[in-house]
Each structure stands twice: as C-alpha cells, then as structure tokens.
XYZ file of C-alpha atoms in Angstrom:
343
model
C -0.606 34.492 2.826
C -1.305 31.966 5.565
C 0.570 28.783 5.836
C -2.552 26.790 5.173
C -3.124 28.738 1.934
C 0.586 28.151 0.870
C 0.202 24.424 1.551
C -3.153 24.352 -0.407
C -1.530 26.024 -3.429
C 1.399 23.605 -3.435
C -0.800 20.544 -2.904
C -2.572 21.410 -6.242
C 0.822 21.261 -7.947
C 1.714 17.762 -6.498
C 0.172 15.142 -8.843
C 0.201 11.702 -6.950
C -1.625 8.804 -8.051
C -4.564 8.476 -5.561
C -3.812 4.655 -5.506
C -0.477 5.242 -4.212
C 0.356 3.757 -0.604
C -0.049 6.093 2.281
C 2.533 6.525 5.058
C -0.405 6.818 7.576
C -4.025 6.085 7.271
C -5.001 9.745 8.103
C -2.642 11.161 5.476
C -4.155 13.673 3.117
C -2.639 15.484 0.024
C -2.066 18.654 2.105
C 0.237 16.614 4.064
C 2.364 15.950 1.007
C 2.762 19.632 0.517
C 3.754 20.097 4.133
C 6.269 17.332 3.682
C 7.784 18.820 0.498
C 7.953 22.294 2.138
C 9.793 20.747 5.229
C 12.156 19.057 3.158
C 12.827 22.257 1.210
C 13.533 23.759 4.673
C 15.713 21.193 6.288
C 17.078 19.001 3.517
C 16.458 15.550 2.086
C 15.310 13.165 4.915
C 17.637 10.459 4.115
C 19.648 11.588 7.276
C 18.239 11.178 10.900
C 19.601 14.751 11.645
C 17.245 16.246 8.925
C 14.225 14.306 9.822
C 14.983 15.351 13.547
C 15.443 18.969 12.572
C 11.714 18.799 10.801
C 10.161 17.139 13.795
C 11.725 19.748 16.098
C 10.726 22.743 14.110
C 7.736 24.455 15.770
C 6.898 26.494 12.720
C 6.011 23.401 10.744
C 2.498 22.426 11.764
C 1.006 19.068 10.435
C -2.513 19.514 11.876
C -4.381 16.916 13.529
C -3.740 14.111 14.226
C -0.136 14.589 14.078
C 0.320 17.539 16.239
C -1.565 19.830 18.588
C -0.743 23.069 16.887
C -3.322 25.805 15.688
C -3.237 24.707 11.978
C -6.685 23.841 10.847
C -6.653 21.315 7.926
C -9.540 21.855 5.306
C -12.567 19.566 5.886
C -12.796 16.164 3.932
C -16.326 16.848 3.532
C -17.460 17.621 -0.168
C -20.379 17.516 -2.380
C -19.753 14.080 -3.286
C -19.910 12.682 0.255
C -23.457 11.437 -0.132
C -22.546 9.513 -3.260
C -19.628 7.734 -1.422
C -21.370 7.195 1.929
C -23.300 4.046 0.824
C -20.006 2.495 -0.389
C -18.371 3.423 2.908
C -21.205 1.548 4.835
C -20.644 -1.585 2.608
C -16.844 -1.504 3.201
C -17.612 -1.033 6.859
C -19.527 -4.367 7.014
C -16.341 -6.208 5.881
C -13.561 -4.144 7.312
C -13.325 -5.820 10.575
C -13.061 -9.280 8.788
C -10.003 -8.033 6.964
C -8.639 -6.695 10.244
C -9.309 -10.123 11.942
C -7.475 -12.011 8.999
C -4.655 -9.604 9.243
C -4.406 -10.589 13.217
C -4.345 -14.099 12.206
C -1.557 -13.576 9.960
C 0.547 -11.505 12.441
C 0.024 -14.279 15.085
C 1.060 -17.010 12.583
C 3.935 -15.036 11.294
C 5.982 -14.700 14.542
C 8.822 -12.608 12.912
C 6.389 -10.219 11.555
C 8.306 -7.303 13.068
C 11.399 -8.358 11.006
C 9.537 -9.124 7.881
C 11.293 -7.055 5.076
C 8.968 -4.585 3.211
C 5.951 -5.350 5.589
C 4.961 -2.048 6.971
C 3.699 -3.379 10.332
C 2.966 0.061 11.641
C 0.664 0.967 8.995
C -1.247 -2.298 9.313
C -1.586 -1.806 13.094
C -2.775 1.731 12.725
C -5.177 0.785 9.746
C -7.112 -1.745 11.658
C -6.614 -0.769 15.405
C -4.433 -3.809 16.107
C -2.423 -4.118 19.363
C -0.183 -6.559 21.004
C 0.144 -8.119 24.475
C 2.769 -10.525 25.862
C 1.563 -13.929 26.896
C 3.622 -16.772 28.476
C 2.783 -20.267 26.967
C 2.906 -23.672 28.810
C 6.759 -23.923 28.333
C 7.131 -20.566 30.054
C 8.067 -18.588 26.730
C 6.948 -15.225 26.339
C 5.089 -14.755 22.984
C 3.483 -11.797 21.276
C -0.250 -11.953 20.944
C -1.964 -9.703 18.468
C -5.571 -8.916 18.789
C -8.065 -6.036 17.871
C -8.297 -3.227 20.257
C -11.704 -3.250 21.587
C -11.635 0.395 22.077
C -10.397 1.062 18.450
C -12.774 -0.696 16.071
C -11.863 0.024 12.498
C -14.592 1.716 10.676
C -14.513 4.110 7.477
C -15.714 7.502 8.320
C -14.891 9.318 5.034
C -14.231 6.621 2.565
C -10.523 6.226 3.593
C -9.815 7.155 7.168
C -10.409 4.690 9.933
C -12.505 6.068 12.745
C -9.823 4.708 15.127
C -7.591 7.429 13.736
C -10.088 10.322 13.204
C -9.531 13.993 13.651
C -11.135 13.797 16.997
C -8.651 11.212 18.305
C -5.654 12.112 20.421
C -2.276 12.907 18.999
C -0.609 10.432 16.608
C 3.137 10.160 15.912
C 4.281 11.093 12.493
C 5.110 8.107 10.075
C 8.759 6.912 10.465
C 11.511 8.474 8.555
C 11.527 5.350 6.366
C 7.893 5.836 5.361
C 8.160 9.621 4.955
C 11.107 9.130 2.689
C 9.210 6.487 0.615
C 6.389 8.988 0.360
C 8.543 11.842 -0.496
C 10.105 9.819 -3.280
C 6.639 9.255 -4.817
C 5.426 12.743 -4.561
C 8.683 14.171 -6.017
C 8.897 11.702 -8.865
C 5.447 13.037 -10.065
C 6.119 16.751 -9.781
C 6.060 19.245 -12.545
C 9.513 21.023 -13.257
C 8.235 23.894 -11.565
C 8.286 22.107 -8.267
C 11.166 19.628 -8.668
C 13.733 18.701 -11.291
C 12.411 16.350 -14.004
C 15.751 14.433 -13.990
C 13.670 11.269 -13.300
C 11.312 12.091 -16.246
C 10.368 8.997 -18.221
C 11.087 6.376 -15.740
C 7.318 5.659 -15.459
C 6.335 5.408 -18.913
C 5.495 1.725 -18.779
C 3.247 1.941 -15.616
C 0.662 3.694 -17.726
C 0.655 0.991 -20.618
C 0.628 -2.303 -18.858
C -2.939 -3.876 -18.497
C -2.248 -5.278 -14.898
C -4.651 -4.719 -12.151
C -3.337 -1.548 -10.119
C -4.307 -1.948 -6.347
C -5.988 1.114 -4.732
C -3.685 1.331 -1.667
C -5.462 4.450 -0.348
C -8.475 2.293 0.775
C -8.064 0.845 4.312
C -9.501 -2.489 3.172
C -6.751 -2.959 0.723
C -3.667 -1.986 3.135
C -3.262 -5.559 4.511
C -3.281 -7.166 0.863
C -0.949 -4.395 -0.275
C 1.633 -5.082 2.398
C 1.529 -8.760 1.714
C 2.529 -8.002 -2.022
C 5.057 -5.330 -0.974
C 6.649 -7.814 1.422
C 6.906 -10.287 -1.475
C 8.452 -7.766 -3.627
C 11.275 -7.300 -1.192
C 11.980 -11.117 -1.271
C 15.035 -12.683 -3.194
C 16.082 -16.203 -4.181
C 17.474 -16.654 -0.746
C 13.993 -16.000 0.710
C 11.837 -17.810 -1.980
C 10.102 -19.813 0.656
C 8.897 -16.579 2.327
C 7.780 -15.433 -1.169
C 5.703 -18.349 -1.560
C 4.035 -17.997 1.781
C 3.191 -14.347 1.197
C 1.818 -14.953 -2.112
C -0.322 -17.769 -0.824
C -1.670 -15.416 1.958
C -2.166 -12.662 -0.716
C -4.142 -15.039 -2.910
C -6.292 -16.238 0.010
C -6.870 -12.614 0.974
C -8.297 -11.843 -2.565
C -10.555 -14.762 -2.537
C -12.107 -13.751 0.847
C -12.544 -10.109 -0.356
C -14.085 -11.402 -3.512
C -16.547 -13.521 -1.581
C -17.528 -10.417 0.300
C -18.282 -8.130 -2.630
C -21.864 -7.529 -3.589
C -21.020 -5.624 -6.809
C -20.574 -7.770 -9.883
C -18.321 -5.352 -11.512
C -16.093 -4.984 -8.434
C -15.783 -8.757 -8.238
C -14.867 -8.964 -11.975
C -12.088 -6.202 -11.315
C -10.631 -8.103 -8.127
C -10.911 -11.355 -10.205
C -8.508 -9.755 -12.449
C -6.081 -9.000 -9.542
C -6.762 -12.602 -8.338
C -5.513 -13.867 -11.415
C -2.460 -11.852 -11.645
C -1.510 -13.071 -8.041
C -2.128 -16.641 -9.032
C 0.254 -16.041 -12.069
C 2.786 -14.946 -9.524
C 2.011 -17.809 -7.295
C 2.642 -20.411 -9.994
C 5.842 -18.545 -11.142
C 7.449 -18.301 -7.846
C 6.696 -21.936 -7.127
C 8.480 -23.154 -10.385
C 11.030 -20.458 -11.197
C 13.333 -17.864 -9.571
C 12.308 -14.500 -8.400
C 13.627 -12.376 -11.297
C 12.938 -8.752 -12.782
C 9.942 -10.143 -14.930
C 8.353 -11.559 -11.726
C 8.963 -8.107 -9.742
C 7.596 -6.169 -12.538
C 4.294 -7.789 -12.160
C 4.368 -6.730 -8.499
C 5.441 -3.223 -9.484
C 2.547 -3.117 -11.838
C 0.136 -4.107 -9.201
C 1.588 -1.748 -6.604
C 1.596 1.224 -9.035
C 5.445 1.382 -9.033
C 7.687 2.285 -11.992
C 8.343 -0.676 -14.343
C 12.005 -1.714 -15.052
C 12.891 -2.365 -18.644
C 14.599 -5.660 -19.075
C 18.378 -5.739 -18.923
C 18.449 -7.526 -22.382
C 16.118 -5.915 -24.979
C 15.135 -9.521 -26.303
C 13.957 -10.381 -22.534
C 10.452 -9.984 -21.414
C 9.289 -7.258 -19.354
C 6.805 -9.370 -17.547
C 6.495 -13.113 -16.823
C 4.989 -15.171 -19.313
C 2.454 -17.900 -18.898
C -0.032 -19.972 -20.891
C -2.846 -19.618 -18.532
C -4.952 -16.632 -17.698
C -7.560 -16.015 -15.003
C -11.187 -15.615 -16.171
C -12.692 -12.219 -14.739
C -16.041 -13.683 -15.242
C -16.107 -16.925 -13.088
C -12.589 -16.789 -11.522
C -11.441 -20.182 -13.354
C -8.331 -20.900 -14.918
C -8.586 -21.106 -18.755
C -6.053 -22.056 -21.488
C -5.161 -19.281 -23.696
C -2.912 -18.876 -26.897
C 0.133 -16.681 -26.972
C 2.161 -15.211 -24.257
C 2.432 -11.689 -22.973
C 5.568 -10.118 -21.657
C 7.461 -7.267 -23.443
C 4.061 -6.422 -25.237
C 2.597 -5.825 -21.837
C -0.518 -7.329 -22.843
C -3.034 -9.513 -20.704
C -5.037 -12.033 -22.706
C-alpha cells in the first residue's frame, strides 16, 4: 500500500469539526493523517526535538505546498465544485476588504507580534499581508503592514487562498505550537481504534449549547476568529486589551453583515454579532471569568468547561438578546446560563 493510500485511510478515521481552526490556510484533512502518523513515529510534539525529527525525516512527505517531495495529494475538485463556485465568487468580492481591515488592525496594534493568542502568521498567510520597516519623523523605525501586490487574496476552491495555491512555491510547515494545537483537536475527536478515549466526554456540552459556532475553515473568518481567540487568552490584568479586541470583533461582524447578500446568512451572522455584543457588555462591567470564556469557547468550537460550583452558571447571563432579524437589542425575560439556552 502506498503512503498516500495509508494517509487517505487514516484521514477517514479522523473526525474533525470542519469549522475548527486550521494551522495553515492550505491545510487539508490528509495533512491531519500525516501529522498523526508523524507523531506516532517520533513522539508527541511538545518537545522541539520531536518536531525537529519530524521535519528532518525525509520519509515523511507532506505534499505541496509544504515540501517538494513526490507525494501527490488528491485533488480538491469534486462533483460539488460547481455548486460552491458561485459562493466562492461572492466571497472573493469581499475578501480583500477583510484583508484591508486586518491590515488596519495590525498597524494600529503596534505590539501585534506579542499579542497572546493571536495567530499572526495565519492571518498574514491567509490574506497575503507583508511588512516593511519605515522611519517616522522622529527617526524611529516602525513596522508597516500592507497587502502584498503580488499575492492578492482570492478563493480558489472555497477555502484556500490563491496566494497559497498548489502552484505556489514551497511554504514552511506551521509552527510547532500550531501543529500541537491541531494535533490536540484531531486526537481529541479520534475513535478508540486510533487513540485512547481517556478524554471522552469533555466535549458533551459543545453540542448542546445554542451559541453561534464560527466556521474557522473559511478564509474570510480567520481575522475575526483570531480576534476572539486573542480575547480568550486575556485575563483580569489585561482586561483593557480584551475590551479592545471585542470592540474590533464587533466592528468586524458589522462590516461582514453589511457585505452579505444572503438574508439567511445575515440572520445567522446577526446571532454571532449578538453573542459578541453580549461579551462586550459583560467585559465592560464584569471580570473575565469562566462563564465569559465559555461563550468564547462555544463560538470557537472549543470544549465547554463546567462551573466549579454546580450552582453557578455555565455561561454569562444577560437580560438582553440580539434580534436575528434586524440586529437591534431587545429586552427579553429570563436568563440563560447553565441551561445553555439562548432566548
């Protein structure tokens, strides 16, 4: 059996939520199989020596765009391509606007390279953003982010930017940290025949809550997802940054909604906007606690943590909900929390 056939077989056993975040815009399900096989051979990638052994192993071929080996990955073309082409075209029209807003954020956030939880490399690769060093009037060197004119972000197959297409030059593998995060996502969902089920049951609540789950596999959602992920990494000492990130996330959802032509898509995104607005109000008036972070976990498709005290709520409570019809705040009765219900 050829390596590609083994990877294809293994990839069918790996059940990963299609909305989960990707370590690289060109990442495919078969790369999960290659990653799991590499870990089985060289050990868990919590150590630099293990990831170094994986990268240096010439027998492990990742296929384009991660290496120049002979491994030919299966084509992404399928019988449903014609049905998705029109939606890809619509998304292409607005993708550059998302990229430009990401550029504005990076230029305003001078310490973006050190922003905890924000996957800068993924954002740069997704939207074709590059940097250059400029000197201001005071002679201080500053980093200026801008779109690479030779790498305009466009969707070629519903998820992969043309700036990182199969015809593009060699791309580095994601960082050890990003690969480790992906491995945890993949292995936490594996059946017992692939990996131990010692973590079984940790994700029970993720399937029962009614919060909007952001599709992080879509390039247009990468910037928004990273804003929310960075918010999740903040704590009480960095609550000002959390407020700033939520404000940016709320503005991004508003921009996205205005660009949508589908009423159903706007209604769905309006739910997300309402949930982010709920977070925004909570962080402005309360501390960043587990119920707040559980809402972020729900939106990002992460496992929900039960309350430390059974009497406490799983999610933050609020007396306001966001109308999915017109996007206006409306008063509602009752609260939602440990019942996991949105009114």
